[in-house]
Backbone as JSON Lines, residues from 0, in Angstrom:
{"i":0,"aa":"X","n":[-3.89,7.11,13.75],"ca":[-4.31,7.25,12.33],"c":[-4.16,5.88,11.59]}
{"i":1,"aa":"X","n":[-5.1,5.68,10.61],"ca":[-5.03,4.45,9.95],"c":[-4.4,4.63,8.46]}
{"i":2,"aa":"X","n":[-3.35,3.85,8.35],"ca":[-2.53,3.86,7.14],"c":[-2.82,2.57,6.38]}
{"i":3,"aa":"X","n":[-2.9,2.71,5.0],"ca":[-2.98,1.52,4.18],"c":[-1.51,1.41,3.41]}
{"i":4,"aa":"X","n":[-0.91,0.43,3.8],"ca":[0.32,0.1,3.08],"c":[0.16,-0.67,1.8]}
{"i":5,"aa":"X","n":[0.95,-0.25,0.8],"ca":[0.71,-0.98,-0.56],"c":[2.15,-1.27,-1.02]}
{"i":6,"aa":"X","n":[2.18,-2.57,-1.69],"ca":[3.16,-3.01,-2.54],"c":[2.55,-3.39,-3.94]}
{"i":7,"aa":"X","n":[3.07,-2.61,-4.86],"ca":[2.69,-2.93,-6.39],"c":[3.48,-4.0,-6.93]}
{"i":8,"aa":"X","n":[2.57,-5.06,-7.39],"ca":[3.28,-6.22,-7.88],"c":[2.46,-6.79,-9.12]}
{"i":9,"aa":"X","n":[3.16,-6.76,-10.15],"ca":[2.37,-7.31,-11.51],"c":[1.17,-6.27,-11.69]}
{"i":10,"aa":"X","n":[0.07,-6.95,-11.68],"ca":[-1.18,-6.07,-11.9],"c":[-1.98,-5.96,-10.51]}
{"i":11,"aa":"X","n":[-1.36,-6.27,-9.41],"ca":[-2.03,-6.22,-8.15],"c":[-1.34,-5.09,-7.04]}
{"i":12,"aa":"X","n":[-2.32,-4.57,-6.43],"ca":[-1.98,-3.71,-5.39],"c":[-2.17,-4.35,-4.08]}
{"i":13,"aa":"X","n":[-1.2,-4.9,-3.46],"ca":[-1.22,-5.79,-2.28],"c":[-1.53,-4.75,-1.16]}
{"i":14,"aa":"X","n":[-2.52,-4.77,-0.27],"ca":[-2.78,-3.87,0.67],"c":[-2.67,-4.48,2.08]}
{"i":15,"aa":"X","n":[-2.48,-3.48,3.04],"ca":[-2.39,-4.01,4.5],"c":[-2.83,-2.68,5.25]}
{"i":16,"aa":"X","n":[-3.75,-2.78,6.13],"ca":[-4.23,-1.67,7.03],"c":[-3.45,-1.77,8.3]}
{"i":17,"aa":"X","n":[-2.87,-0.7,8.94],"ca":[-2.25,-0.66,10.16],"c":[-2.67,0.72,10.81]}
{"i":18,"aa":"X","n":[-3.08,0.57,12.07],"ca":[-3.67,1.7,12.76],"c":[-2.7,1.93,14.01]}
{"i":19,"aa":"X","n":[-2.43,3.32,14.19],"ca":[-1.58,3.57,15.32],"c":[-2.37,4.66,16.25]}
{"i":20,"aa":"X","n":[-2.66,4.21,17.45],"ca":[-3.49,4.96,18.19],"c":[-2.96,5.13,19.83]}
{"i":21,"aa":"X","n":[-2.5,6.11,20.13],"ca":[-1.9,6.17,21.51],"c":[-0.56,5.44,21.6]}
{"i":22,"aa":"X","n":[0.16,5.17,20.57],"ca":[1.44,4.46,20.66],"c":[1.23,2.98,20.5]}
{"i":23,"aa":"X","n":[-0.2,2.54,20.18],"ca":[-0.34,1.19,20.11],"c":[-0.77,0.79,18.65]}
{"i":24,"aa":"X","n":[-0.1,-0.14,18.0],"ca":[-0.43,-0.5,16.69],"c":[-1.51,-1.57,16.7]}
{"i":25,"aa":"X","n":[-2.43,-1.63,15.82],"ca":[-3.53,-2.66,15.74],"c":[-3.63,-2.86,14.16]}
{"i":26,"aa":"X","n":[-4.15,-4.15,13.87],"ca":[-4.39,-4.43,12.47],"c":[-6.05,-4.61,12.29]}
{"i":27,"aa":"X","n":[-6.59,-3.58,11.67],"ca":[-8.0,-3.62,11.45],"c":[-8.39,-4.8,10.59]}
{"i":28,"aa":"X","n":[-9.55,-5.31,10.79],"ca":[-10.12,-6.43,10.0],"c":[-10.39,-6.0,8.51]}
{"i":29,"aa":"X","n":[-9.96,-6.72,7.59],"ca":[-10.32,-6.31,6.24],"c":[-10.23,-7.84,5.33]}
{"i":30,"aa":"X","n":[-11.27,-7.95,4.61],"ca":[-11.29,-9.2,3.83],"c":[-10.53,-9.01,2.46]}
{"i":31,"aa":"X","n":[-10.28,-7.81,2.2],"ca":[-9.53,-7.46,0.81],"c":[-8.05,-7.41,1.29]}
{"i":32,"aa":"X","n":[-7.29,-8.18,0.53],"ca":[-5.87,-8.34,0.56],"c":[-5.16,-7.69,-0.65]}
{"i":33,"aa":"X","n":[-5.81,-7.57,-1.8],"ca":[-5.28,-7.04,-2.98],"c":[-6.37,-6.55,-3.83]}
{"i":34,"aa":"X","n":[-5.99,-5.56,-4.67],"ca":[-6.88,-4.96,-5.65],"c":[-6.2,-4.97,-6.89]}
{"i":35,"aa":"X","n":[-6.92,-5.67,-7.85],"ca":[-6.28,-5.94,-9.11],"c":[-6.7,-5.16,-10.33]}
{"i":36,"aa":"X","n":[-5.73,-4.68,-11.11],"ca":[-5.99,-4.07,-12.26],"c":[-6.24,-5.12,-13.31]}
{"i":37,"aa":"X","n":[-7.45,-4.97,-14.25],"ca":[-7.66,-5.91,-15.34],"c":[-6.58,-5.96,-16.16]}
{"i":38,"aa":"X","n":[-6.4,-7.22,-16.9],"ca":[-5.28,-7.38,-17.73],"c":[-5.24,-6.55,-18.97]}
{"i":39,"aa":"X","n":[-6.29,-6.0,-19.6],"ca":[-6.21,-5.08,-20.71],"c":[-5.54,-3.87,-20.47]}
{"i":40,"aa":"X","n":[-5.56,-3.38,-19.28],"ca":[-4.93,-2.19,-18.92],"c":[-5.57,-0.78,-19.78]}
{"i":41,"aa":"X","n":[-6.78,-0.78,-20.13],"ca":[-7.21,0.28,-20.84],"c":[-7.6,1.3,-19.98]}
{"i":42,"aa":"X","n":[-8.17,2.63,-20.39],"ca":[-8.36,3.7,-19.68],"c":[-9.49,3.32,-18.75]}
{"i":43,"aa":"X","n":[-10.45,2.59,-19.23],"ca":[-11.62,2.13,-18.38],"c":[-11.16,1.32,-17.39]}
{"i":44,"aa":"X","n":[-10.26,0.33,-17.46],"ca":[-9.78,-0.6,-16.59],"c":[-8.99,0.15,-15.46]}
{"i":45,"aa":"X","n":[-8.17,1.17,-15.69],"ca":[-7.54,1.95,-14.96],"c":[-8.49,2.81,-13.92]}
{"i":46,"aa":"X","n":[-9.52,3.23,-14.47],"ca":[-10.68,4.05,-13.82],"c":[-11.35,3.25,-12.88]}
{"i":47,"aa":"X","n":[-11.56,1.88,-13.26],"ca":[-12.24,0.98,-12.32],"c":[-11.26,0.54,-11.24]}
{"i":48,"aa":"X","n":[-10.05,0.36,-11.54],"ca":[-9.09,0.03,-10.43],"c":[-8.94,1.2,-9.51]}
{"i":49,"aa":"X","n":[-8.99,2.54,-10.07],"ca":[-8.77,3.71,-9.2],"c":[-10.11,3.79,-8.32]}
{"i":50,"aa":"X","n":[-11.26,3.43,-8.87],"ca":[-12.5,3.56,-8.21],"c":[-12.68,2.53,-7.12]}
{"i":51,"aa":"X","n":[-12.09,1.25,-7.26],"ca":[-12.06,0.21,-6.34],"c":[-11.32,0.52,-5.18]}
{"i":52,"aa":"X","n":[-10.08,1.17,-5.52],"ca":[-8.96,1.44,-4.55],"c":[-9.71,2.61,-3.6]}
{"i":53,"aa":"X","n":[-10.26,3.69,-4.17],"ca":[-10.88,4.65,-3.47],"c":[-12.02,4.23,-2.54]}
{"i":54,"aa":"X","n":[-12.72,3.28,-3.17],"ca":[-13.85,2.69,-2.24],"c":[-13.3,1.94,-1.11]}
{"i":55,"aa":"X","n":[-12.15,1.25,-1.2],"ca":[-11.63,0.57,-0.1],"c":[-11.13,1.34,0.95]}
{"i":56,"aa":"X","n":[-10.53,2.48,0.37],"ca":[-9.98,3.55,1.49],"c":[-11.24,4.15,2.18]}
{"i":57,"aa":"X","n":[-12.18,4.5,1.5],"ca":[-13.36,5.11,2.1],"c":[-13.99,4.22,3.09]}
{"i":58,"aa":"X","n":[-14.12,2.99,2.66],"ca":[-14.81,1.88,3.67],"c":[-14.16,1.87,4.92]}
{"i":59,"aa":"X","n":[-12.79,2.11,5.0],"ca":[-12.1,1.95,6.15],"c":[-11.63,3.23,6.82]}
{"i":60,"aa":"X","n":[-12.01,4.4,6.05],"ca":[-11.64,5.62,6.72],"c":[-10.25,5.85,6.73]}
{"i":61,"aa":"X","n":[-9.46,5.46,5.65],"ca":[-8.13,5.61,5.64],"c":[-7.72,7.17,5.15]}
{"i":62,"aa":"X","n":[-6.75,7.67,5.89],"ca":[-6.27,9.0,5.65],"c":[-4.86,9.1,4.99]}
{"i":63,"aa":"X","n":[-4.24,8.02,4.97],"ca":[-2.92,8.07,4.37],"c":[-2.57,6.7,3.67]}
{"i":64,"aa":"X","n":[-1.8,6.73,2.56],"ca":[-1.29,5.53,1.75],"c":[0.11,5.56,1.66]}
{"i":65,"aa":"X","n":[0.8,4.55,2.1],"ca":[2.14,4.43,2.08],"c":[2.62,3.35,0.98]}
{"i":66,"aa":"X","n":[3.15,3.72,-0.04],"ca":[3.55,2.81,-1.12],"c":[5.0,2.54,-1.15]}
{"i":67,"aa":"X","n":[5.36,1.19,-1.27],"ca":[6.74,0.87,-1.35],"c":[7.02,1.18,-2.91]}
{"i":68,"aa":"X","n":[7.96,2.27,-2.89],"ca":[8.55,2.59,-4.29],"c":[9.24,1.58,-5.01]}
{"i":69,"aa":"X","n":[9.05,1.47,-6.26],"ca":[9.91,0.49,-7.09],"c":[10.85,1.34,-7.9]}
{"i":70,"aa":"X","n":[11.88,0.43,-8.15],"ca":[13.06,1.25,-8.72],"c":[12.69,1.56,-10.35]}
{"i":71,"aa":"X","n":[12.83,2.6,-10.78],"ca":[12.53,2.94,-12.26],"c":[13.5,2.3,-13.22]}
{"i":72,"aa":"X","n":[14.76,1.79,-12.78],"ca":[15.47,0.98,-13.66],"c":[16.47,0.14,-12.85]}
{"i":73,"aa":"X","n":[17.23,-0.83,-13.4],"ca":[18.07,-1.75,-12.83],"c":[17.41,-3.05,-12.65]}
{"i":74,"aa":"X","n":[18.06,-3.81,-11.86],"ca":[17.78,-5.25,-11.65],"c":[16.37,-5.37,-11.02]}
{"i":75,"aa":"X","n":[16.03,-4.52,-10.02],"ca":[14.71,-4.63,-9.37],"c":[13.7,-3.48,-9.87]}
{"i":76,"aa":"X","n":[13.74,-3.21,-11.17],"ca":[13.04,-2.25,-11.7],"c":[11.52,-2.6,-11.78]}
{"i":77,"aa":"X","n":[10.68,-1.61,-11.47],"ca":[9.13,-1.99,-11.57],"c":[8.78,-1.99,-12.95]}
{"i":78,"aa":"X","n":[7.77,-2.66,-13.28],"ca":[7.04,-2.77,-14.46],"c":[6.2,-1.53,-14.92]}
{"i":79,"aa":"X","n":[5.96,-1.34,-16.2],"ca":[5.17,-0.31,-16.71],"c":[3.82,-0.08,-16.07]}
{"i":80,"aa":"X","n":[3.11,-1.32,-15.77],"ca":[1.84,-1.51,-15.27],"c":[1.94,-0.94,-13.85]}
{"i":81,"aa":"X","n":[2.85,-1.28,-12.95],"ca":[2.89,-0.89,-11.6],"c":[2.96,0.67,-11.56]}
{"i":82,"aa":"X","n":[3.67,1.26,-12.5],"ca":[3.67,2.73,-12.33],"c":[2.32,3.31,-12.86]}
{"i":83,"aa":"X","n":[1.67,2.75,-13.67],"ca":[0.29,3.24,-14.0],"c":[-0.49,3.15,-12.71]}
{"i":84,"aa":"X","n":[-0.44,1.91,-12.06],"ca":[-1.13,1.8,-10.89],"c":[-0.96,2.74,-9.79]}
{"i":85,"aa":"X","n":[0.39,3.11,-9.49],"ca":[0.78,4.16,-8.65],"c":[0.18,5.48,-8.91]}
{"i":86,"aa":"X","n":[0.24,5.88,-10.45],"ca":[-0.43,7.09,-10.81],"c":[-1.79,7.15,-10.36]}
{"i":87,"aa":"X","n":[-2.37,6.03,-10.68],"ca":[-4.05,5.93,-10.47],"c":[-4.12,6.12,-8.93]}
{"i":88,"aa":"X","n":[-3.47,5.77,-8.14],"ca":[-3.62,5.8,-6.62],"c":[-3.36,7.17,-6.19]}
{"i":89,"aa":"X","n":[-2.28,7.84,-6.88],"ca":[-1.97,9.12,-6.44],"c":[-3.03,10.38,-7.08]}
{"i":90,"aa":"X","n":[-3.62,9.87,-8.04],"ca":[-4.52,10.97,-8.71],"c":[-6.04,10.77,-8.36]}
{"i":91,"aa":"X","n":[-6.27,9.86,-7.29],"ca":[-7.58,9.62,-7.04],"c":[-8.47,10.97,-6.68]}
{"i":92,"aa":"X","n":[-9.35,11.41,-7.54],"ca":[-9.94,12.63,-7.25],"c":[-10.97,12.64,-6.2]}
{"i":93,"aa":"X","n":[-11.8,11.51,-5.97],"ca":[-12.64,11.7,-4.93],"c":[-12.12,11.24,-3.58]}
{"i":94,"aa":"X","n":[-10.93,10.79,-3.29],"ca":[-10.51,10.48,-2.13],"c":[-9.41,11.56,-1.6]}
{"i":95,"aa":"X","n":[-9.73,11.9,-0.22],"ca":[-8.97,12.88,0.36],"c":[-7.98,12.2,1.33]}
{"i":96,"aa":"X","n":[-6.98,11.64,0.56],"ca":[-5.85,11.03,1.39],"c":[-4.59,11.48,0.93]}
{"i":97,"aa":"X","n":[-3.54,11.4,1.85],"ca":[-2.16,11.57,1.6],"c":[-1.46,10.43,1.03]}
{"i":98,"aa":"X","n":[-0.69,10.54,-0.06],"ca":[-0.05,9.3,-0.59],"c":[1.47,9.74,-0.44]}
{"i":99,"aa":"X","n":[2.16,8.64,0.13],"ca":[3.56,8.83,0.49],"c":[4.35,7.66,-0.34]}
{"i":100,"aa":"X","n":[5.42,7.93,-1.06],"ca":[6.15,6.76,-1.55],"c":[7.3,6.66,-0.69]}
{"i":101,"aa":"X","n":[7.61,5.4,-0.27],"ca":[8.74,5.17,0.48],"c":[9.72,4.39,-0.29]}
{"i":102,"aa":"X","n":[10.91,4.96,-0.43],"ca":[12.16,4.25,-0.99],"c":[12.63,3.12,-0.23]}
{"i":103,"aa":"X","n":[13.4,2.29,-0.75],"ca":[14.09,1.09,-0.09],"c":[14.85,1.63,0.86]}
{"i":104,"aa":"X","n":[15.69,2.76,0.7],"ca":[16.74,3.37,1.72],"c":[15.91,3.98,2.9]}
{"i":105,"aa":"X","n":[14.75,4.63,2.62],"ca":[13.94,5.09,3.71],"c":[13.53,4.05,4.65]}
{"i":106,"aa":"X","n":[12.84,3.04,3.84],"ca":[12.45,1.75,4.6],"c":[13.56,1.15,5.59]}
{"i":107,"aa":"X","n":[14.61,0.89,4.91],"ca":[15.9,0.22,5.62],"c":[16.28,1.17,6.74]}
{"i":108,"aa":"X","n":[16.34,2.47,6.62],"ca":[16.83,3.21,7.73],"c":[15.77,3.32,8.93]}
{"i":109,"aa":"X","n":[14.52,3.45,8.5],"ca":[13.52,3.52,9.46],"c":[13.5,2.19,10.45]}
{"i":110,"aa":"X","n":[13.48,1.05,9.7],"ca":[13.64,-0.27,10.33],"c":[14.8,-0.48,11.16]}
{"i":111,"aa":"X","n":[15.92,0.09,10.86],"ca":[17.04,0.06,11.61],"c":[16.94,0.94,12.87]}
{"i":112,"aa":"X","n":[16.38,2.02,12.73],"ca":[16.29,2.9,13.93],"c":[15.14,2.44,14.88]}
{"i":113,"aa":"X","n":[14.03,1.97,14.21],"ca":[12.84,1.61,15.04],"c":[12.42,0.19,14.43]}
{"i":114,"aa":"X","n":[13.06,-0.84,14.82],"ca":[12.59,-2.18,14.46],"c":[11.11,-2.46,14.82]}
{"i":115,"aa":"X","n":[10.53,-3.35,13.97],"ca":[9.05,-3.6,14.28],"c":[8.96,-4.39,15.64]}
{"i":116,"aa":"X","n":[7.91,-3.92,16.32],"ca":[7.62,-4.53,17.8],"c":[7.54,-5.93,17.82]}
{"i":117,"aa":"X","n":[6.89,-6.46,16.73],"ca":[6.64,-7.94,16.62],"c":[7.08,-8.57,15.35]}
{"i":118,"aa":"X","n":[7.4,-9.91,15.35],"ca":[7.83,-10.56,14.06],"c":[6.55,-10.56,13.19]}
{"i":119,"aa":"X","n":[6.79,-10.48,11.73],"ca":[5.79,-10.52,10.9],"c":[4.88,-11.72,10.96]}
{"i":120,"aa":"X","n":[5.43,-12.86,11.37],"ca":[4.74,-14.08,11.27],"c":[3.66,-14.06,12.48]}
{"i":121,"aa":"X","n":[3.79,-13.14,13.41],"ca":[2.87,-13.0,14.63],"c":[1.62,-12.29,14.22]}
{"i":122,"aa":"X","n":[1.58,-11.62,13.07],"ca":[0.59,-10.76,12.67],"c":[-0.64,-11.42,12.39]}
{"i":123,"aa":"X","n":[-0.52,-12.66,11.71],"ca":[-1.66,-13.31,11.17],"c":[-1.99,-13.03,9.75]}
{"i":124,"aa":"X","n":[-1.1,-12.06,9.15],"ca":[-1.43,-11.72,7.72],"c":[-0.8,-12.75,6.69]}
{"i":125,"aa":"X","n":[-1.09,-12.63,5.64],"ca":[-0.55,-13.67,4.46],"c":[0.76,-13.23,4.12]}
{"i":126,"aa":"X","n":[1.62,-14.24,3.9],"ca":[3.04,-14.01,3.51],"c":[3.24,-12.92,2.47]}
{"i":127,"aa":"X","n":[2.34,-12.78,1.51],"ca":[2.52,-11.96,0.29],"c":[2.09,-10.48,0.78]}
{"i":128,"aa":"X","n":[1.57,-10.35,2.03],"ca":[1.29,-8.92,2.51],"c":[2.36,-8.35,3.25]}
{"i":129,"aa":"X","n":[3.59,-8.98,3.4],"ca":[4.71,-8.51,4.3],"c":[5.21,-7.15,3.82]}
{"i":130,"aa":"X","n":[5.4,-7.03,2.65],"ca":[5.86,-5.62,2.09],"c":[4.89,-4.48,2.33]}
{"i":131,"aa":"X","n":[3.72,-4.83,2.1],"ca":[2.59,-3.87,2.36],"c":[2.5,-3.5,3.95]}
{"i":132,"aa":"X","n":[2.66,-4.6,4.67],"ca":[2.67,-4.31,6.11],"c":[3.86,-3.47,6.54]}
{"i":133,"aa":"X","n":[5.01,-3.78,5.97],"ca":[6.28,-3.01,6.28],"c":[6.08,-1.49,5.95]}
{"i":134,"aa":"X","n":[5.48,-1.33,4.52],"ca":[5.26,0.02,4.16],"c":[4.29,0.77,5.05]}
{"i":135,"aa":"X","n":[3.21,0.2,5.56],"ca":[2.31,0.78,6.54],"c":[3.08,1.31,7.86]}
{"i":136,"aa":"X","n":[3.95,0.39,8.4],"ca":[4.56,0.56,9.56],"c":[5.56,1.71,9.46]}
{"i":137,"aa":"X","n":[6.3,1.76,8.37],"ca":[7.3,2.86,8.0],"c":[6.49,4.17,7.71]}
{"i":138,"aa":"X","n":[5.36,3.99,7.13],"ca":[4.57,5.14,6.85],"c":[4.09,5.94,8.0]}
{"i":139,"aa":"X","n":[3.87,5.16,9.09],"ca":[3.61,5.76,10.43],"c":[4.77,6.34,11.07]}
{"i":140,"aa":"X","n":[6.0,5.91,10.82],"ca":[7.28,6.51,11.5],"c":[7.98,7.47,10.55]}
{"i":141,"aa":"X","n":[7.95,7.33,9.37],"ca":[8.77,8.11,8.38],"c":[8.01,9.52,8.2]}
{"i":142,"aa":"X","n":[8.52,10.71,8.26],"ca":[7.77,11.91,8.0],"c":[8.27,12.47,6.74]}
């Protein structure tokens, strides 16, 4: 199954595709590394972001999205815009995908039980995609 891992940061949804087939992980080719919400954050901008995200998922036949959850309060709290983006992803009307939120505790416990088979540096992904990659990996393992 192909999973899209997502980290929401500022006005960007950083994405990483990870496929698990027969116990073997692969990284499908994709030129898109992030999908950006325009700065005005109007209703139309959110709809365009949602449509762009849904198009990306449809082009790659993604069936599940794993989002690294942001804290609602505290030192590492997510911004209001990232929560809007999360809602836009969860409420995509035209996409038939499962959306899973992964807490930091879930990610940490899963990685402790089943460490990643290769170091992130060996994936060939950009450094800013690491959290999205981890979310996709944990999305495959966490139920």
